[in-house]
Amino acid sequence: LHQASRLVAACQDDVVNTQISFSAIEQTDRRGTELRCLARIADPELCALLRILEAKGDQTASALDFFNIDEISARGLLKEHSYTPDKPHILVAHLDVLGQWLVWHAARDWYARRGERSTVPLVVTVVDDEAKRHIDALKGRYPALGKEDVCRFIECTESFGAIRDLKGRHAKANEPSISRAYITAYHDHKTIHTALKLRHALDAKIPLVAAMWRGLGLATLTDIDIYPTLENSCTVELVRGGSYETIAEAIHNHYLEFQLAARGKAGKPWLDLDESFREIGRASCRERV
C-alpha cells in the first residue's frame, strides 16, 4: 500500500470493497504520494449514498471513488448508440439494473436536449414480463421519471405476439416510431434470445443493440449491434481517473466547442492537459454529482 498509487477493490461484495478502500486509506502514510482508491459498488443506491458520504468527508474526498459498471455501461451505450432526437422513443428489453440506468440517462439527456419550453416526454417501451413492477420500482427510485413531461412508459410482455403488435399499438396511440431498441438483460443467453426475437418481430429498419458481457460472436451472425459492457466499462481511463473521468472529459470537450465557436480556436484536448488541471475537472464533477 505504501508503494502503490492506485488501489482497485473489485470483489463481488459491496461491503468488502468499501471496507478495503477505507482501511487502505487509514493505513497509508499520506505524507507521500496519495493513494487513490476505486471501489466497485453493484448496488446503485448504496453507490449514491457512499458518494454523498465521501463528499462530506474532506480527508477522503479526493482519495476515494466508487464506480458502478452498469451505470458506466449505460452512459457508454447511449454515447455509442444514441437514438434519433426527432423521435424521442426508445425500446428497452429487460429492465434490469443496466436497463434502469439506461432509461435514467436517456431521460436526462432528452430533458436537457429538448429545452425548457418543450414538454414532449421521452417515450420508453419496456419489453419485460414484469414490466409494471420494474417501472414502478424505477419511478420510486427516481421520482422525476414519473412526471408526464419527462417520461411516458409503455408496457409489453416478452411474447412474440405482443412484440409484433407493438407497431399497431404505437400507431393507434399516435406515438412516434421507435428510433432504437436496446437489449439489457442481466444474462447473455437471455439477451441473445430476446435480440433474435426482436429482430424478427420488429420493423427491420429499427436498429437493435444488445449489451453483452461475452458471446460477442453474435454480431457476425446478425445485423444486431453488440455493445461489450465489461470491455467498455472497465478501462485504463477508469482506473486512472475514477468514475468521473468520462464526465469531466465530456465537459471539457463541450468547453472546447464553445471556445472554437466564440474565439475561432480551441484549447488543449483533455489528454494533453496537465494532470493537475484534469484533477480539478474531476473534483468539480464530484461536487456536482
XYZ file of C-alpha atoms in Angstrom:
289
model
C 0.000 0.000 0.000
C 2.801 2.424 0.846
C 4.291 1.988 -2.642
C 1.033 1.955 -4.635
C -0.609 4.975 -6.241
C -3.864 3.161 -7.125
C -5.996 0.548 -5.423
C -8.979 -1.076 -7.150
C -11.374 -3.084 -4.972
C -13.427 -5.257 -7.323
C -14.738 -8.098 -5.159
C -18.307 -9.368 -5.548
C -19.333 -7.949 -2.154
C -20.040 -4.196 -1.950
C -19.346 -4.062 1.787
C -15.991 -5.801 1.359
C -14.949 -3.349 -1.366
C -15.948 -0.388 0.810
C -14.097 -1.731 3.845
C -10.963 -2.438 1.789
C -10.919 1.132 0.497
C -11.476 2.846 3.850
C -8.950 0.583 5.584
C -6.337 1.214 2.890
C -6.692 4.990 3.211
C -6.442 4.824 7.007
C -3.296 2.669 6.926
C -1.413 4.605 4.248
C 1.184 7.220 5.133
C -0.428 10.259 3.490
C 2.707 12.393 3.714
C 3.976 10.891 0.470
C 2.134 10.093 -2.774
C -1.587 9.927 -2.174
C -3.209 6.511 -2.580
C -6.278 6.695 -4.828
C -8.894 4.041 -4.100
C -11.584 2.916 -6.511
C -14.291 0.575 -5.208
C -16.794 -1.346 -7.320
C -20.312 -0.986 -5.892
C -23.054 -3.021 -7.595
C -25.987 -1.545 -5.655
C -26.806 1.822 -7.303
C -28.466 3.243 -4.173
C -25.504 2.297 -1.992
C -23.155 3.812 -4.572
C -25.063 7.104 -4.441
C -25.112 7.149 -0.625
C -21.383 6.437 -0.408
C -20.670 9.276 -2.830
C -22.660 11.617 -0.608
C -20.719 10.384 2.428
C -17.470 10.791 0.502
C -18.321 14.377 -0.448
C -18.912 15.279 3.208
C -15.570 13.920 4.351
C -12.798 16.301 3.385
C -9.991 13.872 4.248
C -11.036 11.174 1.773
C -12.885 13.245 -0.845
C -10.023 13.229 -3.340
C -8.684 9.781 -2.456
C -11.822 7.633 -2.594
C -14.140 6.959 -5.519
C -16.896 4.451 -6.256
C -17.959 3.054 -9.597
C -20.900 1.038 -10.881
C -20.272 -0.980 -14.037
C -23.923 -0.807 -15.137
C -24.052 2.989 -14.770
C -20.835 3.459 -16.752
C -22.057 0.987 -19.400
C -25.363 2.837 -19.761
C -23.571 6.132 -20.443
C -21.245 4.474 -22.954
C -24.089 2.608 -24.626
C -26.048 5.819 -25.224
C -22.944 7.645 -26.408
C -22.041 4.979 -28.959
C -25.621 4.060 -29.956
C -27.777 7.133 -29.472
C -31.427 7.455 -30.506
C -32.799 9.871 -33.114
C -33.580 13.246 -31.458
C -36.674 13.948 -33.565
C -38.150 10.599 -32.497
C -37.930 10.533 -28.686
C -38.996 6.895 -28.425
C -36.759 4.012 -27.389
C -37.424 0.361 -26.616
C -35.670 -1.263 -23.658
C -35.912 -5.027 -23.362
C -35.444 -6.338 -19.801
C -35.420 -3.553 -17.265
C -32.599 -4.996 -15.186
C -30.058 -2.722 -13.490
C -28.338 -1.766 -16.754
C -31.712 -1.065 -18.361
C -32.743 1.140 -15.444
C -29.564 3.217 -15.731
C -30.087 3.429 -19.489
C -33.605 4.862 -19.069
C -32.388 7.340 -16.435
C -29.541 8.660 -18.597
C -31.699 8.719 -21.745
C -34.432 10.698 -19.962
C -31.935 13.171 -18.525
C -30.294 13.548 -21.928
C -33.641 14.155 -23.643
C -34.764 16.638 -20.978
C -31.582 18.664 -21.497
C -31.729 18.342 -25.286
C -35.345 19.411 -25.816
C -35.058 22.721 -23.935
C -37.189 24.214 -21.180
C -40.023 25.348 -23.458
C -40.824 21.859 -24.722
C -42.932 19.412 -22.726
C -42.561 16.444 -25.086
C -41.622 13.418 -22.960
C -39.289 10.572 -23.810
C -41.407 7.542 -24.703
C -39.968 4.274 -23.380
C -41.449 0.941 -24.437
C -40.404 -1.676 -21.896
C -40.385 -5.303 -23.063
C -40.384 -7.350 -19.882
C -42.738 -9.913 -18.350
C -42.568 -7.897 -15.129
C -42.595 -4.506 -16.816
C -45.054 -2.831 -14.427
C -43.176 -3.903 -11.301
C -39.834 -2.778 -12.693
C -41.216 0.533 -13.948
C -42.832 1.253 -10.567
C -39.524 0.457 -8.835
C -37.682 2.762 -11.231
C -40.121 5.603 -10.587
C -39.783 5.038 -6.851
C -36.010 5.332 -7.079
C -36.117 8.328 -9.439
C -39.412 10.227 -8.884
C -38.669 12.632 -11.762
C -39.210 9.752 -14.211
C -42.818 9.579 -13.051
C -43.609 13.061 -14.353
C -45.695 13.085 -17.538
C -43.493 15.704 -19.226
C -40.309 13.686 -18.578
C -41.100 10.042 -19.394
C -44.048 8.044 -20.700
C -43.790 4.271 -20.335
C -45.461 1.622 -22.483
C -45.544 -1.924 -21.105
C -45.143 -5.025 -23.250
C -44.639 -8.687 -22.383
C -41.826 -10.747 -23.858
C -44.110 -12.877 -26.064
C -43.501 -12.768 -29.811
C -47.115 -11.824 -30.478
C -47.068 -8.883 -28.062
C -43.841 -7.535 -29.569
C -45.194 -7.960 -33.107
C -48.321 -5.970 -32.173
C -46.322 -3.020 -30.822
C -46.333 -1.159 -34.149
C -50.121 -1.161 -34.208
C -50.350 -0.100 -30.565
C -47.952 2.778 -31.126
C -49.780 3.945 -34.266
C -53.163 3.802 -32.508
C -51.820 5.905 -29.619
C -50.138 8.291 -32.094
C -46.710 7.599 -30.595
C -43.516 8.406 -32.534
C -41.785 5.470 -34.180
C -39.123 3.622 -32.196
C -35.744 5.104 -33.113
C -33.631 2.414 -31.411
C -34.085 -0.750 -29.359
C -31.748 -1.743 -26.515
C -31.498 -5.243 -25.026
C -30.098 -5.024 -21.490
C -30.747 -8.400 -19.841
C -28.543 -9.430 -16.939
C -27.631 -12.785 -18.549
C -26.161 -13.066 -22.040
C -28.238 -16.080 -23.063
C -31.413 -14.122 -22.361
C -30.021 -11.157 -24.287
C -29.361 -13.336 -27.342
C -32.815 -14.927 -27.181
C -34.600 -11.572 -26.890
C -32.405 -9.903 -29.531
C -33.271 -12.542 -32.130
C -36.949 -12.346 -31.205
C -36.989 -8.559 -31.551
C -35.156 -8.743 -34.891
C -37.887 -10.970 -36.313
C -40.844 -9.175 -34.711
C -39.921 -5.505 -35.133
C -39.588 -3.424 -38.256
C -36.279 -4.241 -39.935
C -35.446 -0.512 -40.085
C -35.286 -0.225 -36.280
C -31.625 -0.550 -35.188
C -31.010 -3.014 -32.365
C -28.109 -3.021 -29.924
C -27.505 -5.776 -27.372
C -25.371 -5.195 -24.282
C -23.386 -8.354 -23.558
C -20.659 -9.493 -21.197
C -19.493 -12.278 -23.519
C -20.782 -14.049 -26.628
C -19.709 -11.217 -28.932
C -19.772 -13.595 -31.911
C -23.486 -12.870 -32.281
C -22.538 -9.767 -34.248
C -21.174 -11.928 -37.069
C -24.471 -13.816 -37.405
C -26.969 -10.944 -37.476
C -27.263 -7.210 -38.121
C -27.656 -6.623 -34.388
C -25.046 -4.287 -32.894
C -23.194 -5.644 -29.875
C -22.001 -3.446 -27.020
C -19.325 -5.227 -24.896
C -20.206 -3.922 -21.438
C -17.236 -5.247 -19.454
C -14.646 -4.193 -22.032
C -16.079 -0.681 -22.369
C -16.695 -0.029 -18.669
C -13.543 -1.412 -17.032
C -10.913 0.677 -18.779
C -7.484 2.134 -18.100
C -9.116 5.574 -18.048
C -11.436 4.433 -15.243
C -8.522 3.225 -13.108
C -6.506 6.346 -13.827
C -9.186 8.986 -13.338
C -12.013 7.270 -11.486
C -15.696 7.218 -12.344
C -15.739 10.946 -13.058
C -13.129 10.757 -15.830
C -15.603 10.456 -18.714
C -17.903 13.156 -17.296
C -15.022 15.582 -16.779
C -13.705 14.895 -20.295
C -17.178 15.470 -21.804
C -17.496 18.813 -20.004
C -14.030 19.818 -21.190
C -14.873 18.881 -24.799
C -18.030 20.992 -24.568
C -15.883 23.895 -23.346
C -13.544 23.416 -26.317
C -16.514 23.593 -28.709
C -17.644 26.817 -27.015
C -14.141 28.287 -27.349
C -13.995 27.315 -31.013
C -17.373 28.924 -31.738
C -16.683 32.100 -29.731
C -12.996 32.717 -30.470
C -12.267 30.647 -33.535
C -9.752 28.466 -31.720
C -9.865 25.774 -29.079
C -7.591 24.907 -26.191
C -5.771 21.683 -25.394
C -7.565 18.322 -25.656
C -8.282 16.511 -22.382
C -5.364 14.064 -22.664
C -2.921 16.902 -23.342
C -3.831 18.757 -20.156
C -1.551 18.692 -17.142
C -2.703 16.114 -14.566
C -3.372 18.878 -12.016
C -5.885 20.513 -14.377
C -7.581 17.192 -15.082
C -7.923 16.576 -11.367
C -9.618 19.985 -10.982
C -12.147 18.846 -13.597
C -12.789 15.557 -11.806
C -13.156 17.330 -8.443
C -15.728 19.674 -9.984
C -17.720 16.670 -11.226
C -17.628 15.053 -7.781
C -19.183 18.173 -6.273
C -21.921 18.337 -8.921
C -22.818 14.646 -8.961
